CSV table of C-alpha atoms and ligand atoms in Angstrom, one decimal:
chain,number,residue,atom,x,y,z
N,1,UNK,CA,0.0,0.0,0.0
N,2,UNK,CA,1.2,3.4,-0.8
N,3,UNK,CA,1.5,5.5,2.4
N,4,UNK,CA,-1.0,8.3,2.6
N,5,UNK,CA,-3.2,6.7,-0.1
N,6,UNK,CA,-5.0,4.0,1.7
N,7,UNK,CA,-7.5,3.4,-1.1
N,8,UNK,CA,-4.9,2.8,-3.9
N,9,UNK,CA,-4.6,-0.9,-4.4
N,10,UNK,CA,-3.5,-1.8,-7.9
N,11,UNK,CA,-3.8,-5.5,-7.0
N,12,UNK,CA,-7.6,-5.2,-6.9
N,13,UNK,CA,-7.8,-5.6,-10.7
N,14,UNK,CA,-5.6,-8.7,-10.6
N,15,UNK,CA,-7.6,-10.8,-8.2
N,16,UNK,CA,-9.0,-13.4,-10.7
N,17,UNK,CA,-8.1,-14.6,-14.1
N,18,UNK,CA,-11.5,-13.4,-15.5
N,19,UNK,CA,-10.9,-9.9,-14.1
N,20,UNK,CA,-7.3,-9.9,-15.5
N,21,UNK,CA,-8.7,-11.0,-18.9
N,22,UNK,CA,-11.4,-8.3,-18.8
N,23,UNK,CA,-8.8,-5.5,-18.2
N,24,UNK,CA,-6.0,-7.0,-20.3
N,25,UNK,CA,-6.4,-4.4,-23.1
N,26,UNK,CA,-3.6,-5.9,-25.3
N,27,UNK,CA,-5.1,-8.8,-27.2
N,28,UNK,CA,-3.4,-11.4,-29.3
N,29,UNK,CA,-5.2,-12.9,-32.3
N,30,UNK,CA,-4.1,-15.2,-35.1
N,31,UNK,CA,-5.6,-12.6,-37.5
N,32,UNK,CA,-2.8,-10.1,-36.6
N,33,UNK,CA,-0.1,-12.6,-37.3
N,34,UNK,CA,1.8,-13.2,-40.6
N,35,UNK,CA,3.8,-16.4,-41.3
N,36,UNK,CA,7.0,-16.0,-43.2
N,37,UNK,CA,7.7,-19.0,-45.5
N,38,UNK,CA,10.7,-20.2,-47.6
N,39,UNK,CA,10.2,-22.0,-50.9
N,40,UNK,CA,13.2,-23.4,-52.7
N,41,UNK,CA,13.5,-24.4,-56.3
N,42,UNK,CA,14.5,-28.0,-57.3
N,43,UNK,CA,14.0,-29.4,-53.8
N,44,UNK,CA,12.6,-33.0,-53.6
N,45,UNK,CA,11.5,-32.8,-50.0
N,46,UNK,CA,11.2,-30.1,-47.4
N,47,UNK,CA,14.6,-29.3,-45.7
N,48,UNK,CA,14.9,-28.3,-42.0
N,49,UNK,CA,16.8,-25.1,-41.2
N,50,UNK,CA,19.3,-26.0,-38.5
N,51,UNK,CA,19.3,-22.7,-36.8
N,52,UNK,CA,15.5,-22.5,-36.9
N,53,UNK,CA,14.1,-25.7,-35.3
N,54,UNK,CA,10.6,-26.4,-36.7
N,55,UNK,CA,11.1,-24.1,-39.8
N,56,UNK,CA,11.8,-25.6,-43.3
N,57,UNK,CA,12.7,-24.7,-46.8
N,58,UNK,CA,9.6,-25.9,-48.6
N,59,UNK,CA,9.0,-27.6,-51.9
N,60,UNK,CA,6.2,-26.1,-53.9
N,61,UNK,CA,4.0,-28.9,-52.7
N,62,UNK,CA,4.9,-28.8,-49.1
N,63,UNK,CA,4.4,-25.0,-49.2
N,64,UNK,CA,0.9,-25.4,-50.5
N,65,UNK,CA,0.0,-27.7,-47.7
N,66,UNK,CA,1.6,-25.6,-45.0
N,67,UNK,CA,0.0,-22.5,-46.4
N,68,UNK,CA,-3.5,-24.1,-46.3
N,69,UNK,CA,-2.8,-25.3,-42.7
N,70,UNK,CA,-1.7,-21.9,-41.6
N,71,UNK,CA,-4.8,-20.3,-43.1
N,72,UNK,CA,-7.0,-22.9,-41.4
N,73,UNK,CA,-5.3,-22.2,-38.1
N,74,UNK,CA,-6.3,-18.5,-38.5
N,75,UNK,CA,-3.2,-16.6,-39.5
N,76,UNK,CA,-3.8,-13.1,-41.1
N,77,UNK,CA,-1.4,-13.7,-44.0
N,78,UNK,CA,1.8,-15.2,-45.4
N,79,UNK,CA,5.0,-13.6,-46.5
N,80,UNK,CA,6.9,-15.5,-49.2
N,81,UNK,CA,10.7,-15.8,-49.7
N,82,UNK,CA,12.0,-17.7,-52.7
N,83,UNK,CA,15.4,-19.5,-52.9
N,84,UNK,CA,16.2,-20.0,-56.7
N,85,UNK,CA,18.4,-22.9,-57.9
N,86,UNK,CA,20.6,-20.5,-59.7
N,87,UNK,CA,21.7,-17.0,-58.6
N,88,UNK,CA,23.3,-14.3,-60.7
N,89,UNK,CA,24.6,-10.8,-60.4
N,90,UNK,CA,21.2,-9.1,-61.1
N,91,UNK,CA,19.0,-11.5,-59.2
N,92,UNK,CA,17.1,-12.4,-62.4
N,93,UNK,CA,15.1,-15.2,-60.7
N,94,UNK,CA,13.3,-12.6,-58.7
N,95,UNK,CA,11.3,-11.3,-61.6
N,96,UNK,CA,11.3,-14.3,-64.0
N,97,UNK,CA,7.7,-15.4,-64.4
N,98,UNK,CA,8.9,-19.0,-63.8
N,99,UNK,CA,11.1,-18.0,-60.9
N,100,UNK,CA,10.3,-20.0,-57.8
N,101,UNK,CA,8.7,-17.3,-55.7
N,102,UNK,CA,6.5,-16.2,-58.6
N,103,UNK,CA,5.4,-19.8,-59.3
N,104,UNK,CA,4.7,-20.1,-55.6
N,105,UNK,CA,2.6,-17.0,-55.5
N,106,UNK,CA,0.6,-18.2,-58.4
N,107,UNK,CA,0.0,-21.6,-56.9
N,108,UNK,CA,-1.0,-20.3,-53.5
N,109,UNK,CA,-3.3,-17.6,-55.1
N,110,UNK,CA,-5.0,-20.4,-57.0
N,111,UNK,CA,-5.3,-22.6,-53.9
N,112,UNK,CA,-6.4,-19.9,-51.5
N,113,UNK,CA,-7.8,-17.1,-53.6
N,114,UNK,CA,-8.6,-14.1,-51.3
N,115,UNK,CA,-9.0,-16.2,-48.2
N,116,UNK,CA,-5.7,-14.9,-46.9
N,117,UNK,CA,-3.2,-12.1,-47.7
N,118,UNK,CA,-0.2,-13.2,-49.8
N,119,UNK,CA,2.7,-10.8,-49.2
N,120,UNK,CA,5.7,-11.0,-51.4
N,121,UNK,CA,9.0,-10.0,-49.7
N,122,UNK,CA,10.6,-7.8,-52.4
N,123,UNK,CA,14.4,-7.8,-52.3
N,124,UNK,CA,17.3,-9.2,-54.3
N,125,UNK,CA,19.5,-10.8,-51.7
N,126,UNK,CA,18.0,-14.3,-52.0
N,127,UNK,CA,18.5,-14.1,-55.8
N,128,UNK,CA,21.9,-12.5,-56.2
N,129,UNK,CA,25.2,-14.5,-56.3
N,130,UNK,CA,26.9,-11.9,-54.1
N,131,UNK,CA,24.1,-11.9,-51.6
N,132,UNK,CA,23.6,-8.2,-51.5
N,133,UNK,CA,20.1,-6.6,-51.7
N,134,UNK,CA,20.9,-4.8,-55.0
N,135,UNK,CA,23.1,-4.3,-58.0
N,136,UNK,CA,26.8,-4.2,-57.0
N,137,UNK,CA,29.6,-2.4,-58.7
N,138,UNK,CA,33.1,-1.9,-57.3
N,139,UNK,CA,32.1,-3.5,-54.0
N,140,UNK,CA,29.2,-1.0,-53.4
N,141,UNK,CA,25.5,-1.4,-53.8
N,142,UNK,CA,24.2,1.1,-56.3
N,143,UNK,CA,21.0,2.7,-55.3
N,144,UNK,CA,19.2,3.9,-58.4
N,145,UNK,CA,20.2,0.9,-60.6
N,146,UNK,CA,18.7,-1.3,-57.9
N,147,UNK,CA,15.4,0.7,-58.0
N,148,UNK,CA,14.9,-0.4,-61.6
N,149,UNK,CA,15.3,-4.0,-60.6
N,150,UNK,CA,12.8,-3.6,-57.6
N,151,UNK,CA,10.3,-2.0,-60.0
N,152,UNK,CA,10.5,-5.0,-62.3
N,153,UNK,CA,10.2,-7.5,-59.4
N,154,UNK,CA,7.2,-5.7,-58.0
N,155,UNK,CA,5.3,-6.0,-61.3
N,156,UNK,CA,6.2,-9.7,-61.6
N,157,UNK,CA,5.1,-10.5,-58.1
N,158,UNK,CA,1.8,-8.6,-58.7
N,159,UNK,CA,1.3,-10.5,-61.9
N,160,UNK,CA,2.0,-13.7,-60.2
N,161,UNK,CA,-0.7,-13.2,-57.6
N,162,UNK,CA,0.7,-11.3,-54.6
N,163,UNK,CA,-1.9,-9.3,-52.7
N,164,UNK,CA,0.8,-7.0,-51.2
N,165,UNK,CA,4.4,-6.3,-52.1
N,166,UNK,CA,6.9,-5.7,-49.2
N,167,UNK,CA,10.1,-4.0,-50.2
N,168,UNK,CA,12.9,-5.0,-47.7
N,169,UNK,CA,16.0,-3.7,-49.3
N,170,UNK,CA,16.4,-0.3,-47.7
N,171,UNK,CA,17.3,1.5,-50.9
N,172,UNK,CA,16.4,5.2,-50.9
N,173,UNK,CA,13.3,5.8,-53.0
N,174,UNK,CA,12.3,2.2,-53.3
N,175,UNK,CA,8.7,2.7,-52.4
N,176,UNK,CA,8.2,5.5,-55.0
N,177,UNK,CA,9.9,3.5,-57.7
N,178,UNK,CA,7.7,0.4,-57.0
N,179,UNK,CA,4.5,2.5,-56.7
N,180,UNK,CA,5.1,4.2,-60.1
N,181,UNK,CA,5.8,0.8,-61.7
N,182,UNK,CA,2.8,-0.9,-60.2
N,183,UNK,CA,0.5,2.0,-61.3
N,184,UNK,CA,1.9,1.9,-64.8
N,185,UNK,CA,1.4,-1.8,-65.0
N,186,UNK,CA,-2.3,-1.7,-64.0
N,187,UNK,CA,-1.8,-2.5,-60.3
N,188,UNK,CA,-2.8,0.9,-58.8
N,189,UNK,CA,-4.8,-0.9,-56.2
N,190,UNK,CA,-2.1,-3.2,-54.9
N,191,UNK,CA,-0.7,-2.1,-51.5
N,192,UNK,CA,2.9,-1.6,-50.6
N,193,UNK,CA,4.0,-2.7,-47.1
N,194,UNK,CA,7.3,-1.0,-46.7
N,195,UNK,CA,10.0,-2.3,-44.5
N,196,UNK,CA,10.7,1.3,-43.5
N,197,UNK,CA,12.8,1.0,-40.4
N,198,UNK,CA,15.0,-2.0,-40.9
N,199,UNK,CA,18.2,-2.2,-38.9
N,200,UNK,CA,21.5,-3.8,-39.7
N,201,UNK,CA,21.0,-6.6,-37.2
N,202,UNK,CA,22.8,-9.7,-36.1
N,203,UNK,CA,19.3,-11.2,-35.5
N,204,UNK,CA,19.0,-12.0,-39.2
N,205,UNK,CA,21.7,-14.6,-38.9
N,206,UNK,CA,19.5,-17.7,-39.1
N,207,UNK,CA,17.5,-16.3,-41.9
N,208,UNK,CA,20.6,-16.1,-44.1
N,209,UNK,CA,20.8,-19.9,-43.7
N,210,UNK,CA,17.1,-20.2,-44.6
N,211,UNK,CA,17.2,-18.0,-47.6
N,212,UNK,CA,20.8,-18.7,-48.5
N,213,UNK,CA,21.4,-15.0,-48.9
N,214,UNK,CA,24.4,-14.1,-46.7
N,215,UNK,CA,26.5,-11.3,-48.3
N,216,UNK,CA,29.6,-12.8,-49.9
N,217,UNK,CA,31.6,-9.7,-49.0
N,218,UNK,CA,31.0,-6.9,-46.5
N,219,UNK,CA,27.8,-6.4,-44.7
N,220,UNK,CA,24.5,-4.5,-45.0
N,221,UNK,CA,25.6,-1.6,-43.0
N,222,UNK,CA,25.7,0.7,-46.1
N,223,UNK,CA,21.9,0.5,-46.5
N,224,UNK,CA,20.2,-0.9,-43.4
N,225,UNK,CA,19.9,1.5,-40.4
N,226,UNK,CA,22.5,1.7,-37.7
N,227,UNK,CA,21.1,0.5,-34.3
N,228,UNK,CA,23.0,3.3,-32.6
N,229,UNK,CA,21.1,6.1,-34.4
N,230,UNK,CA,18.3,7.9,-32.6
N,231,UNK,CA,14.7,6.8,-33.1
N,232,UNK,CA,14.1,10.0,-35.1
N,233,UNK,CA,16.0,8.4,-38.0
N,234,UNK,CA,13.4,5.6,-38.1
N,235,UNK,CA,10.6,8.2,-38.1
N,236,UNK,CA,12.3,10.0,-41.1
N,237,UNK,CA,12.5,6.7,-43.0
N,238,UNK,CA,8.8,6.1,-42.3
N,239,UNK,CA,7.8,9.6,-43.3
N,240,UNK,CA,9.7,9.3,-46.6
N,241,UNK,CA,8.1,5.9,-47.3
N,242,UNK,CA,4.6,7.3,-46.6
N,243,UNK,CA,5.3,10.4,-48.9
N,244,UNK,CA,6.3,7.9,-51.6
N,245,UNK,CA,3.0,6.0,-51.3
N,246,UNK,CA,3.5,3.3,-48.7
N,247,UNK,CA,0.2,1.9,-47.4
N,248,UNK,CA,1.6,0.3,-44.3
N,249,UNK,CA,5.0,0.4,-42.7
N,250,UNK,CA,7.3,-2.1,-40.8
N,251,UNK,CA,9.9,-2.1,-38.1
N,252,UNK,CA,12.4,-4.9,-38.1
N,253,UNK,CA,13.7,-6.6,-35.9
N,254,UNK,CA,11.0,-6.4,-33.2
N,255,UNK,CA,12.1,-7.3,-29.7
N,256,UNK,CA,15.3,-5.1,-29.6
N,257,UNK,CA,13.4,-2.3,-31.2
N,258,UNK,CA,10.2,-1.9,-29.2
N,259,UNK,CA,11.0,1.8,-28.6
N,260,UNK,CA,11.1,2.3,-32.4
N,261,UNK,CA,7.7,0.4,-32.8
N,262,UNK,CA,6.2,2.6,-30.2
N,263,UNK,CA,7.5,5.8,-31.7
N,264,UNK,CA,6.3,4.8,-35.2
N,265,UNK,CA,2.9,3.9,-33.8
N,266,UNK,CA,2.6,7.3,-32.2
N,267,UNK,CA,3.7,9.1,-35.4
N,268,UNK,CA,1.5,7.5,-38.1
N,269,UNK,CA,-2.1,6.5,-38.8
N,270,UNK,CA,-1.4,3.6,-41.2
N,271,UNK,CA,-1.0,0.0,-40.1
N,272,UNK,CA,2.3,-0.7,-38.3
N,273,UNK,CA,3.9,-4.1,-38.7
N,274,UNK,CA,6.8,-5.5,-36.8
N,275,UNK,CA,9.0,-8.5,-37.9
N,276,UNK,CA,10.0,-10.9,-35.1
N,277,UNK,CA,13.0,-12.1,-37.0
N,278,UNK,CA,14.8,-15.4,-37.3
N,279,UNK,CA,17.3,-14.7,-34.4
N,280,UNK,CA,14.5,-13.8,-32.1
N,281,UNK,CA,12.9,-17.1,-33.0
N,282,UNK,CA,16.2,-19.0,-32.6
N,283,UNK,CA,16.9,-17.5,-29.1
N,284,UNK,CA,13.6,-18.7,-27.7
N,285,UNK,CA,13.7,-22.1,-29.4
N,286,UNK,CA,17.2,-22.7,-28.2
N,287,UNK,CA,16.4,-21.7,-24.5
N,288,UNK,CA,13.2,-23.7,-24.6
N,289,UNK,CA,15.1,-26.8,-25.9
N,290,UNK,CA,17.4,-26.6,-23.0
N,291,UNK,CA,14.5,-26.4,-20.6
N,292,UNK,CA,15.5,-22.8,-19.6
N,293,UNK,CA,12.3,-21.2,-20.7
N,294,UNK,CA,8.6,-22.2,-20.9
N,295,UNK,CA,8.4,-22.2,-24.7
N,296,UNK,CA,4.7,-21.4,-25.1
N,297,UNK,CA,4.7,-18.6,-22.5
N,298,UNK,CA,7.9,-17.1,-24.0
N,299,UNK,CA,6.4,-17.1,-27.5
N,300,UNK,CA,3.2,-15.4,-26.3
N,301,UNK,CA,4.9,-12.9,-24.1
N,302,UNK,CA,7.2,-11.8,-26.8
N,303,UNK,CA,4.2,-11.4,-29.2
N,304,UNK,CA,2.3,-9.6,-26.6
N,305,UNK,CA,5.1,-7.1,-25.9
N,306,UNK,CA,5.3,-6.4,-29.7
N,307,UNK,CA,1.6,-5.7,-29.8
N,308,UNK,CA,1.7,-3.6,-26.6
N,309,UNK,CA,4.5,-1.5,-28.1
N,310,UNK,CA,2.1,-0.6,-30.9
N,311,UNK,CA,2.4,-3.1,-33.8
N,312,UNK,CA,-0.9,-4.0,-35.4
N,313,UNK,CA,0.6,-6.8,-37.4
N,314,UNK,CA,3.4,-9.2,-36.3
N,315,UNK,CA,5.4,-11.3,-38.8
N,316,UNK,CA,6.5,-14.3,-36.8
N,317,UNK,CA,7.7,-17.8,-37.5
N,318,UNK,CA,5.3,-19.0,-34.8
N,319,UNK,CA,2.2,-17.5,-36.6
N,320,UNK,CA,0.5,-20.8,-37.4
N,321,UNK,CA,1.2,-22.4,-34.1
N,322,UNK,CA,0.3,-19.3,-32.0
N,323,UNK,CA,-2.9,-18.8,-34.1
N,324,UNK,CA,-3.8,-22.4,-33.2
N,325,UNK,CA,-3.2,-21.7,-29.5
N,326,UNK,CA,-5.1,-18.5,-29.6
N,327,UNK,CA,-8.1,-20.1,-31.3
N,328,UNK,CA,-8.6,-22.5,-28.5
V,401,PBG,C1,15.8,-9.5,-47.2
V,401,PBG,C2,15.3,-9.9,-45.8
V,401,PBG,C3,16.0,-10.3,-44.7
V,401,PBG,C4,15.1,-10.6,-43.8
V,401,PBG,C5,13.8,-10.4,-44.2
V,401,PBG,N1,14.0,-9.9,-45.6
V,401,PBG,C6,17.5,-10.5,-44.5
V,401,PBG,C7,18.4,-9.4,-44.4
V,401,PBG,O1,18.0,-8.2,-44.5
V,401,PBG,O2,19.6,-9.6,-44.2
V,401,PBG,C8,15.4,-11.2,-42.4
V,401,PBG,C9,14.2,-11.9,-41.7
V,401,PBG,C10,14.6,-12.7,-40.6
V,401,PBG,O3,15.8,-12.7,-40.0
V,401,PBG,O4,13.8,-13.5,-40.0
V,401,PBG,N2,16.4,-8.3,-47.3
């Protein structure tokens, strides 16, 4: 009890589970969760990703089954990453109509129609032989040359059946270039979910195994944000993306950037997404496998904290499983 305030007892609202549920305020629902999936060309069976226990590189067939299951479980959407059999300097498999991710989009759109939201991650790092997110010359990633590639990829993904494209390469002007190309190709109604505030993070480590997209030289510090910069820089990136026509914005990673999520939420009136990335997944899975954390509680607590910080949408590798739990 606070001295001098005999009637103030915060515990009153915690006395029963029903009362706590009534006042909870932050709710988790499968509808807010998006499942990231990997589909690899020329695989004969799904291949486990060592650093992400429970996550696989899918074949087209196993992807179709997993996507239907996730939708059945109640997830709000899926985000697709393709891993081509052959990579080249320009990432040509990203916008080839018969490229793996575009074939997967077409197959899932045929299977699922508009029953879910198919989001295409729009980047080149999974498709380039050097592993960078854009066109490289003399060891540097060229901004404007890369924008032309992103524009072509956006149109290919839209044609293939994506409901939303999500540029994640952190090139300046990428949203504007993509918006212009989509409009010109007859996709004026197709939304862009911009990875606006994306940091150069160690927590992408396991993803690079999953998507086979580790940079072959250097790192992504020349285009992704520096974690040491003030939150204002994230707000500036968000404002630029909105000015260029972004329909929704994303912060990435999530758990180490809750302050950024909360600042972005306060600054904008569009949907805010947050990506609980591969390293966040791996940390909890590893601790749970050792018996050091209660896995289910840890998963739900992290998701809750991301929603409480202000994210409307959470991209998470636990989306299907958590949606299943939350439905019960
Ligand atoms: C592509 C991309 C990355 C992730 C999502 N899109 C990798 C990167 O930027 O290096 C990471 C997702 C994760 O770690 O789960 N640019």
